[in-house]
Short mmCIF file of C-alpha atoms in Angstrom, two decimals:
data_model
loop_
_atom_site.label_atom_id
_atom_site.label_comp_id
_atom_site.label_asym_id
_atom_site.label_seq_id
_atom_site.Cartn_x
_atom_site.Cartn_y
_atom_site.Cartn_z
CA MET S 899 -0.01 -0.03 0.02
CA SER S 900 1.19 3.51 -0.82
CA ALA S 901 2.33 5.58 2.11
CA ALA S 902 -0.33 8.16 2.94
CA PRO S 903 0.95 11.75 2.45
CA ASP S 904 1.26 14.14 5.36
CA PRO S 905 -2.18 15.76 5.68
CA GLY S 906 -0.50 19.11 6.14
CA ALA S 907 1.73 18.74 3.09
CA ARG S 908 1.29 20.85 -0.02
CA PRO S 909 2.16 19.88 -3.62
CA ASN S 910 4.94 21.84 -5.20
CA TYR S 911 2.72 24.33 -7.07
CA ALA S 912 5.70 26.46 -8.03
CA GLN S 913 7.25 23.47 -9.82
CA ARG S 914 4.06 22.68 -11.61
CA ARG S 915 3.94 26.28 -12.94
CA ALA S 916 7.64 25.94 -13.96
CA ASN S 917 6.73 22.81 -15.93
CA LEU S 918 3.89 24.73 -17.58
CA ARG S 919 6.35 27.48 -18.62
CA ASN S 920 8.38 24.92 -20.51
CA LEU S 921 5.28 24.03 -22.51
CA LEU S 922 4.51 27.64 -23.16
CA VAL S 923 7.98 28.20 -24.60
CA GLU S 924 7.50 25.01 -26.76
CA ASN S 925 4.15 26.38 -27.98
CA ARG S 926 5.59 29.86 -28.66
CA VAL S 927 3.23 31.87 -26.47
CA ASP S 928 4.33 34.53 -24.03
CA ALA S 929 1.77 33.68 -21.36
CA LEU S 930 -1.25 31.55 -20.75
CA LEU S 931 -4.66 32.64 -19.51
CA VAL S 932 -6.00 29.74 -17.35
CA THR S 933 -9.74 29.84 -16.76
CA ASP S 934 -10.54 26.25 -16.07
CA LEU S 935 -11.05 25.97 -12.33
CA ILE S 936 -9.60 22.44 -12.15
CA ASN S 937 -6.44 23.57 -13.79
CA ILE S 938 -6.18 26.57 -11.63
CA ARG S 939 -6.49 24.22 -8.60
CA TYR S 940 -3.72 22.07 -10.00
CA LEU S 941 -1.36 24.96 -10.53
CA THR S 942 -2.10 26.91 -7.32
CA GLY S 943 -4.18 24.95 -4.85
CA PHE S 944 -7.02 27.49 -5.06
CA THR S 945 -10.50 25.95 -4.64
CA GLY S 946 -12.91 28.85 -5.13
CA SER S 947 -15.66 28.93 -7.67
CA ASN S 948 -14.38 32.06 -9.51
CA ALA S 949 -10.85 32.58 -10.61
CA ALA S 950 -8.51 33.25 -13.51
CA LEU S 951 -4.66 32.84 -13.60
CA LEU S 952 -2.06 34.37 -15.82
CA VAL S 953 1.28 32.47 -16.11
CA TYR S 954 4.17 33.91 -18.09
CA ALA S 955 6.60 31.85 -20.14
CA TRP S 956 9.64 34.06 -19.49
CA SER S 957 9.08 35.43 -16.04
CA SER S 958 9.14 34.07 -12.51
CA ASP S 959 6.13 33.76 -10.22
CA ALA S 960 7.25 36.82 -8.26
CA ASP S 961 7.44 39.00 -11.43
CA ARG S 962 4.44 38.13 -13.59
CA THR S 963 2.20 35.38 -12.20
CA VAL S 964 -1.24 36.74 -10.98
CA ILE S 965 -4.35 35.07 -9.79
CA CYS S 966 -7.67 36.87 -9.86
CA THR S 967 -10.82 36.11 -7.87
CA ASP S 968 -13.82 37.98 -6.26
CA GLY S 969 -14.44 39.49 -2.86
CA ARG S 970 -15.93 36.30 -1.41
CA TYR S 971 -12.52 34.62 -1.48
CA ILE S 972 -10.26 37.38 -0.16
CA THR S 973 -9.26 35.31 2.81
CA GLN S 974 -9.20 31.98 1.05
CA VAL S 975 -6.89 33.07 -1.73
CA GLY S 976 -4.53 34.49 0.78
CA GLU S 977 -4.42 31.17 2.64
CA GLN S 978 -4.36 28.86 -0.27
CA VAL S 979 -2.14 30.88 -2.60
CA PRO S 980 0.16 32.87 -0.36
CA ASP S 981 3.01 32.90 -2.96
CA LEU S 982 1.20 34.73 -5.81
CA ARG S 983 -0.05 38.24 -6.41
CA ALA S 984 -3.79 38.25 -5.99
CA GLU S 985 -6.30 40.65 -7.73
CA ILE S 986 -9.84 41.00 -6.50
CA ASN S 987 -12.31 41.57 -9.26
CA ARG S 988 -15.59 39.83 -9.95
CA ALA S 989 -14.88 39.68 -13.70
CA SER S 990 -11.69 37.73 -12.98
CA ALA S 991 -10.82 36.60 -16.52
CA ARG S 992 -11.40 39.91 -18.02
CA ARG S 993 -9.31 41.63 -15.32
CA VAL S 994 -6.40 39.23 -16.02
CA VAL S 995 -6.65 40.09 -19.78
CA GLU S 996 -6.47 43.70 -18.90
CA ILE S 997 -3.35 43.14 -16.87
CA ALA S 998 -1.73 41.20 -19.73
CA GLY S 999 -2.48 44.21 -21.98
CA GLU S 1000 -1.05 46.65 -19.46
CA TRP S 1001 2.12 44.52 -19.42
CA GLN S 1002 2.23 44.50 -23.26
CA THR S 1003 2.43 40.77 -23.20
CA GLY S 1004 2.26 39.93 -26.86
CA ARG S 1005 1.06 36.41 -27.61
CA VAL S 1006 -1.35 35.25 -24.91
CA GLY S 1007 -2.69 31.68 -25.07
CA PHE S 1008 -6.13 30.93 -23.80
CA GLU S 1009 -7.72 27.59 -23.09
CA SER S 1010 -9.68 27.13 -26.31
CA HIS S 1011 -11.43 24.05 -25.07
CA ILE S 1012 -12.82 26.03 -22.09
CA VAL S 1013 -13.37 29.64 -23.21
CA THR S 1014 -16.73 30.17 -24.91
CA PHE S 1015 -17.19 32.20 -28.10
CA ASP S 1016 -18.81 35.03 -26.12
CA GLN S 1017 -16.00 35.12 -23.61
CA HIS S 1018 -13.41 35.23 -26.33
CA ARG S 1019 -15.22 38.01 -28.04
CA GLY S 1020 -15.23 39.99 -24.78
CA PHE S 1021 -11.44 39.37 -24.37
CA VAL S 1022 -10.79 40.68 -27.87
CA SER S 1023 -12.89 43.77 -27.37
CA GLN S 1024 -10.95 44.83 -24.32
CA SER S 1025 -7.46 43.79 -25.18
CA THR S 1026 -5.05 46.25 -26.71
CA GLY S 1027 -1.88 45.01 -28.46
CA LEU S 1028 -2.54 41.37 -27.46
CA ASP S 1029 -2.36 38.45 -29.85
CA LEU S 1030 -4.94 35.90 -28.30
CA VAL S 1031 -3.89 32.48 -29.38
CA PRO S 1032 -6.03 29.33 -28.90
CA VAL S 1033 -4.14 26.75 -26.92
CA SER S 1034 -5.71 23.48 -25.87
CA GLY S 1035 -4.88 20.90 -23.16
CA LEU S 1036 -1.47 22.08 -21.97
CA VAL S 1037 -2.22 21.88 -18.24
CA GLU S 1038 -4.13 18.68 -18.76
CA GLN S 1039 -1.01 17.26 -20.31
CA LEU S 1040 0.86 17.95 -17.09
CA ARG S 1041 -1.99 16.55 -15.03
CA MET S 1042 -1.76 13.17 -16.63
CA VAL S 1043 1.36 12.16 -14.66
CA LYS S 1044 0.66 12.03 -10.98
CA ASP S 1045 3.28 12.92 -8.35
CA ALA S 1046 3.63 11.10 -4.98
CA PHE S 1047 1.22 13.53 -3.28
CA GLU S 1048 -1.49 12.90 -5.91
CA VAL S 1049 -1.05 9.09 -5.81
CA GLY S 1050 -1.42 9.28 -2.00
CA ARG S 1051 -4.77 11.16 -2.37
CA LEU S 1052 -5.94 8.76 -5.01
CA GLN S 1053 -5.07 5.78 -2.74
CA ALA S 1054 -7.02 7.38 0.10
CA ALA S 1055 -10.01 7.71 -2.14
CA CYS S 1056 -9.74 4.17 -3.32
CA ASP S 1057 -9.34 3.03 0.28
CA ALA S 1058 -12.52 4.75 1.24
CA ALA S 1059 -14.39 3.02 -1.54
CA ASP S 1060 -12.92 -0.40 -0.76
CA VAL S 1061 -13.68 -0.30 2.93
CA ALA S 1062 -17.24 0.96 2.30
CA LEU S 1063 -17.98 -1.86 -0.10
CA ALA S 1064 -16.55 -4.42 2.35
CA THR S 1065 -18.74 -2.95 5.18
CA LEU S 1066 -21.82 -3.04 2.96
CA LEU S 1067 -21.28 -6.73 2.24
CA GLU S 1068 -20.52 -7.64 5.89
CA ARG S 1069 -23.80 -5.87 7.00
CA GLY S 1070 -25.85 -7.83 4.47
CA GLY S 1071 -26.67 -4.63 2.59
CA LEU S 1072 -26.63 -6.30 -0.76
CA ARG S 1073 -29.58 -8.75 -0.67
CA PRO S 1074 -32.80 -9.63 -2.34
CA GLY S 1075 -35.66 -7.35 -1.40
CA ARG S 1076 -33.64 -4.07 -1.25
CA THR S 1077 -33.93 -1.50 -3.95
CA GLU S 1078 -31.13 -0.29 -6.09
CA ARG S 1079 -31.58 3.12 -4.67
CA GLN S 1080 -31.31 1.86 -1.04
CA VAL S 1081 -28.09 0.11 -1.78
CA ALA S 1082 -26.67 3.11 -3.55
CA ARG S 1083 -27.45 5.53 -0.70
CA GLU S 1084 -26.00 3.14 1.91
CA LEU S 1085 -22.83 2.63 -0.08
CA GLU S 1086 -22.39 6.37 -0.55
CA TRP S 1087 -22.90 7.05 3.18
CA LEU S 1088 -20.35 4.38 4.06
CA MET S 1089 -17.83 6.06 1.84
CA PHE S 1090 -18.28 9.26 3.89
CA GLU S 1091 -17.95 7.17 7.15
CA HIS S 1092 -14.60 5.88 5.88
CA GLY S 1093 -12.86 9.11 4.83
CA ALA S 1094 -14.50 10.43 1.69
CA ASP S 1095 -15.14 14.20 1.39
CA ALA S 1096 -17.66 13.55 -1.38
CA VAL S 1097 -18.76 10.89 -3.81
CA ALA S 1098 -16.80 10.81 -7.08
CA PHE S 1099 -19.95 10.59 -9.21
CA GLU S 1100 -23.50 9.32 -8.98
CA THR S 1101 -23.23 5.71 -7.73
CA ILE S 1102 -24.50 3.06 -10.17
CA VAL S 1103 -26.38 0.14 -8.66
CA ALA S 1104 -27.89 -1.95 -11.47
CA ALA S 1105 -29.71 -5.20 -10.83
CA GLY S 1106 -31.02 -7.95 -13.04
CA ALA S 1107 -31.74 -6.63 -16.60
CA ASN S 1108 -30.56 -3.20 -15.59
CA SER S 1109 -27.02 -4.51 -15.15
CA ALA S 1110 -26.94 -4.57 -18.94
CA VAL S 1111 -27.25 -0.82 -19.11
CA PRO S 1112 -23.64 0.53 -18.81
CA HIS S 1113 -24.63 3.80 -16.91
CA HIS S 1114 -27.89 2.83 -15.30
CA ARG S 1115 -29.18 5.20 -12.64
CA PRO S 1116 -30.49 3.61 -9.47
CA THR S 1117 -34.27 3.17 -9.30
CA ASP S 1118 -36.77 1.51 -6.96
CA ALA S 1119 -36.23 -1.77 -8.82
CA VAL S 1120 -35.97 -4.54 -6.30
CA LEU S 1121 -32.99 -6.86 -6.15
CA ALA S 1122 -34.01 -10.55 -6.69
CA GLN S 1123 -32.41 -13.93 -6.26
CA GLY S 1124 -30.33 -14.87 -9.31
CA ASP S 1125 -29.64 -11.27 -10.33
CA PHE S 1126 -26.35 -9.82 -11.46
CA VAL S 1127 -25.83 -6.64 -9.43
CA LYS S 1128 -23.36 -4.20 -10.76
CA LEU S 1129 -21.91 -1.51 -8.46
CA ASP S 1130 -19.91 1.32 -10.09
CA PHE S 1131 -18.84 3.90 -7.49
CA GLY S 1132 -16.09 6.05 -6.22
CA ALA S 1133 -15.00 8.32 -3.38
CA MET S 1134 -13.42 11.80 -3.43
CA VAL S 1135 -10.60 12.81 -1.09
CA ASP S 1136 -9.03 16.31 -1.34
CA GLY S 1137 -10.41 16.61 -4.80
CA TYR S 1138 -9.01 13.32 -6.18
CA HIS S 1139 -11.40 10.59 -7.34
CA SER S 1140 -11.56 6.82 -7.23
CA ASP S 1141 -13.42 4.65 -9.62
CA MET S 1142 -14.28 1.04 -9.18
CA THR S 1143 -16.80 -1.52 -10.52
CA ARG S 1144 -17.66 -4.91 -9.09
CA THR S 1145 -20.42 -7.25 -10.28
CA TYR S 1146 -22.01 -9.79 -7.92
CA VAL S 1147 -24.54 -12.55 -8.14
CA LEU S 1148 -27.38 -12.90 -5.71
CA GLY S 1149 -27.48 -16.72 -5.11
CA GLN S 1150 -25.79 -19.41 -7.19
CA PRO S 1151 -24.89 -18.23 -10.67
CA SER S 1152 -26.22 -19.91 -13.71
CA ASP S 1153 -23.91 -21.25 -16.39
CA TRP S 1154 -24.26 -18.19 -18.68
CA GLN S 1155 -23.48 -15.91 -15.72
CA ARG S 1156 -20.34 -17.82 -14.89
CA GLU S 1157 -19.27 -17.81 -18.59
CA ILE S 1158 -19.76 -14.08 -18.98
CA TYR S 1159 -18.20 -13.20 -15.71
CA ASP S 1160 -15.07 -15.30 -16.43
CA LEU S 1161 -14.85 -13.66 -19.86
CA VAL S 1162 -14.92 -10.15 -18.47
CA TYR S 1163 -12.51 -11.15 -15.72
CA ALA S 1164 -10.06 -12.44 -18.31
CA ALA S 1165 -10.43 -9.33 -20.49
CA GLN S 1166 -9.87 -7.07 -17.50
CA GLN S 1167 -6.71 -9.01 -16.56
CA ALA S 1168 -5.42 -8.62 -20.09
CA GLY S 1169 -6.03 -4.96 -20.05
CA ARG S 1170 -4.34 -4.48 -16.69
CA GLU S 1171 -1.35 -6.44 -17.88
CA ALA S 1172 -0.99 -4.39 -20.93
CA LEU S 1173 -0.53 -1.07 -18.95
CA ALA S 1174 3.15 -0.02 -19.33
CA PRO S 1175 5.02 3.18 -20.14
CA GLY S 1176 5.39 3.61 -23.86
CA VAL S 1177 2.44 1.40 -24.79
CA SER S 1178 -0.19 3.08 -26.94
CA THR S 1179 -3.63 3.49 -25.42
CA ARG S 1180 -5.18 1.81 -28.46
CA ALA S 1181 -2.95 -1.24 -27.78
CA VAL S 1182 -4.20 -1.50 -24.19
CA ASP S 1183 -7.80 -1.33 -25.37
CA ALA S 1184 -7.08 -3.98 -27.93
CA ALA S 1185 -5.48 -6.27 -25.44
CA ALA S 1186 -8.71 -6.51 -23.47
CA ARG S 1187 -11.16 -6.18 -26.40
CA SER S 1188 -9.58 -8.96 -28.32
CA VAL S 1189 -10.46 -11.41 -25.46
CA ILE S 1190 -14.05 -10.50 -25.69
CA GLU S 1191 -14.10 -10.49 -29.58
CA ALA S 1192 -12.53 -13.95 -29.58
CA ALA S 1193 -15.48 -15.19 -27.55
CA GLY S 1194 -17.86 -13.80 -30.15
CA HIS S 1195 -19.21 -10.91 -27.97
CA GLY S 1196 -17.25 -7.96 -29.31
CA GLU S 1197 -20.47 -6.12 -30.21
CA LEU S 1198 -21.55 -6.31 -26.61
CA PHE S 1199 -18.52 -4.34 -25.31
CA VAL S 1200 -19.91 -0.94 -26.21
CA HIS S 1201 -17.52 1.53 -24.61
CA GLY S 1202 -13.82 2.31 -24.21
CA LEU S 1203 -11.66 0.28 -21.92
CA GLY S 1204 -10.77 3.16 -19.52
CA HIS S 1205 -9.84 6.69 -18.84
CA GLY S 1206 -7.48 8.86 -16.82
CA VAL S 1207 -8.65 9.68 -13.32
CA GLY S 1208 -7.49 12.43 -10.90
CA LEU S 1209 -8.95 15.86 -10.03
CA GLN S 1210 -11.67 14.87 -12.46
CA ILE S 1211 -13.38 11.48 -12.70
CA HIS S 1212 -12.76 11.44 -16.54
CA GLU S 1213 -9.60 13.00 -17.71
CA ALA S 1214 -6.71 12.27 -20.15
CA PRO S 1215 -5.78 9.83 -21.36
CA GLY S 1216 -8.67 7.98 -22.96
CA ILE S 1217 -8.07 4.20 -23.45
CA ALA S 1218 -10.17 3.20 -26.40
CA LYS S 1219 -10.17 2.02 -30.01
CA THR S 1220 -10.00 5.68 -30.92
CA GLY S 1221 -7.39 6.62 -28.26
CA THR S 1222 -4.28 8.59 -29.19
CA GLY S 1223 -0.86 8.70 -27.70
CA THR S 1224 1.16 6.50 -25.35
CA LEU S 1225 1.06 5.88 -21.63
CA LEU S 1226 3.68 7.47 -19.35
CA ASP S 1227 5.02 6.30 -16.07
CA GLY S 1228 2.83 7.69 -13.32
CA VAL S 1229 -0.41 8.06 -15.25
CA ALA S 1230 -3.50 7.04 -13.23
CA VAL S 1231 -6.16 5.17 -15.31
CA THR S 1232 -9.05 2.86 -15.08
CA VAL S 1233 -9.48 -0.49 -16.81
CA GLU S 1234 -13.12 -1.46 -17.10
CA PRO S 1235 -14.24 -3.88 -19.82
CA GLY S 1236 -17.88 -4.93 -19.83
CA VAL S 1237 -20.25 -7.26 -21.68
CA TYR S 1238 -23.95 -6.33 -21.74
CA PHE S 1239 -26.84 -8.50 -22.88
CA PRO S 1240 -29.81 -6.24 -23.34
CA GLY S 1241 -32.83 -7.25 -21.36
CA ARG S 1242 -30.86 -9.96 -19.58
CA GLY S 1243 -27.87 -8.73 -17.69
CA GLY S 1244 -24.29 -7.62 -17.83
CA VAL S 1245 -20.93 -7.58 -16.15
CA ARG S 1246 -18.28 -4.86 -15.70
CA ILE S 1247 -15.17 -5.15 -13.63
CA GLU S 1248 -13.08 -1.97 -13.06
CA ASP S 1249 -9.95 -0.93 -11.16
CA THR S 1250 -8.08 2.30 -10.71
CA LEU S 1251 -4.34 1.82 -11.29
CA VAL S 1252 -1.17 3.82 -11.78
CA VAL S 1253 1.06 2.98 -14.74
CA ARG S 1254 4.53 1.93 -13.58
CA GLN S 1255 7.77 0.37 -15.04
CA GLY S 1256 7.56 -3.35 -14.10
CA GLY S 1257 3.85 -3.42 -13.77
CA PRO S 1258 0.86 -1.24 -12.79
CA GLU S 1259 0.26 -0.21 -9.19
CA LEU S 1260 -3.26 -1.36 -8.23
CA LEU S 1261 -5.17 1.13 -6.02
CA THR S 1262 -8.54 -0.61 -5.76
CA ARG S 1263 -8.04 -3.88 -3.96
CA THR S 1264 -11.45 -5.46 -3.50
CA SER S 1265 -11.38 -9.02 -4.81
CA LYS S 1266 -12.51 -9.52 -8.50
CA ASP S 1267 -13.24 -13.25 -8.02
CA LEU S 1268 -16.78 -14.14 -8.86
CA THR S 1269 -18.52 -13.57 -5.54
CA VAL S 1270 -21.95 -15.17 -4.65
CA VAL S 1271 -23.93 -13.11 -2.19
CA ASP S 1272 -26.34 -15.32 -0.37
#
């Protein structure tokens, strides 16, 4: 198990901004206007709901890095970002653009995948002498590789989910007669009891035929003997998410249930074993998908194999047939193949892992063996 980080520790935000400066130089922009709040959190530690950040390619933090937020966060920005100049203005992004103009910055990149058309039009109307350049995904590129602090938070989130599920099963919380919604709410509360700050996403509990719906939302459907029950859930700790899916059988499984479970289990193992630095994301998807296709059920595996996970539940890289790029050491991802028979039932098995030389680091540790819940 990874050692838990010191709760009072802080990531090295200055180093993260220095890493970003290298990318700005490579992309030939003089500064970057950061407006995505997740990216601002990653670069500064600020967690408020309104902010903009200006990072210069050629200047140190002390000279030309500025964060802007509104009056609600005067105290918070001082506590969370004590090392940067803070501006207080409700129109945070527009104020930062004004500052860039006052400093005669030149080429200013903006997060083109975040900024709306209307926002961009507003920036252009108020900027003088600025060349606003669309730049996409630079901070997200940095966020893919997790440092030790981040892996510690991810592990804490995975631990909260693992212990919550174990407690649910020990209490008999997964049994015929309960509804999907009752199971989901209890599982979520148990994650809070075991260290979660929030749930990572809306918990999926899908019983019987509903287990064939990949992202089924819990209803008042009643769990019954002989059902597959699919649980897809996660915890959040200090902004970092976990993601895990386990599928159980209520009572003794039928032959078809054993067959499909064993197939998905084998595909998930193949996907996990394919994770390594330098391997293409498409190749990882193919390693798992080929197992299901060889069994004649390729058309029933209807989604990608996995995704990055961190400050967002879905982030780069995507692991799918259409994926691009290769894995790097330290990237946190999920591996989650599934086979779904409409109107009958389905199985998905998912882990959160960190790509490492010599084999992936498994963060979600609940057993993946076929488990019969009596």
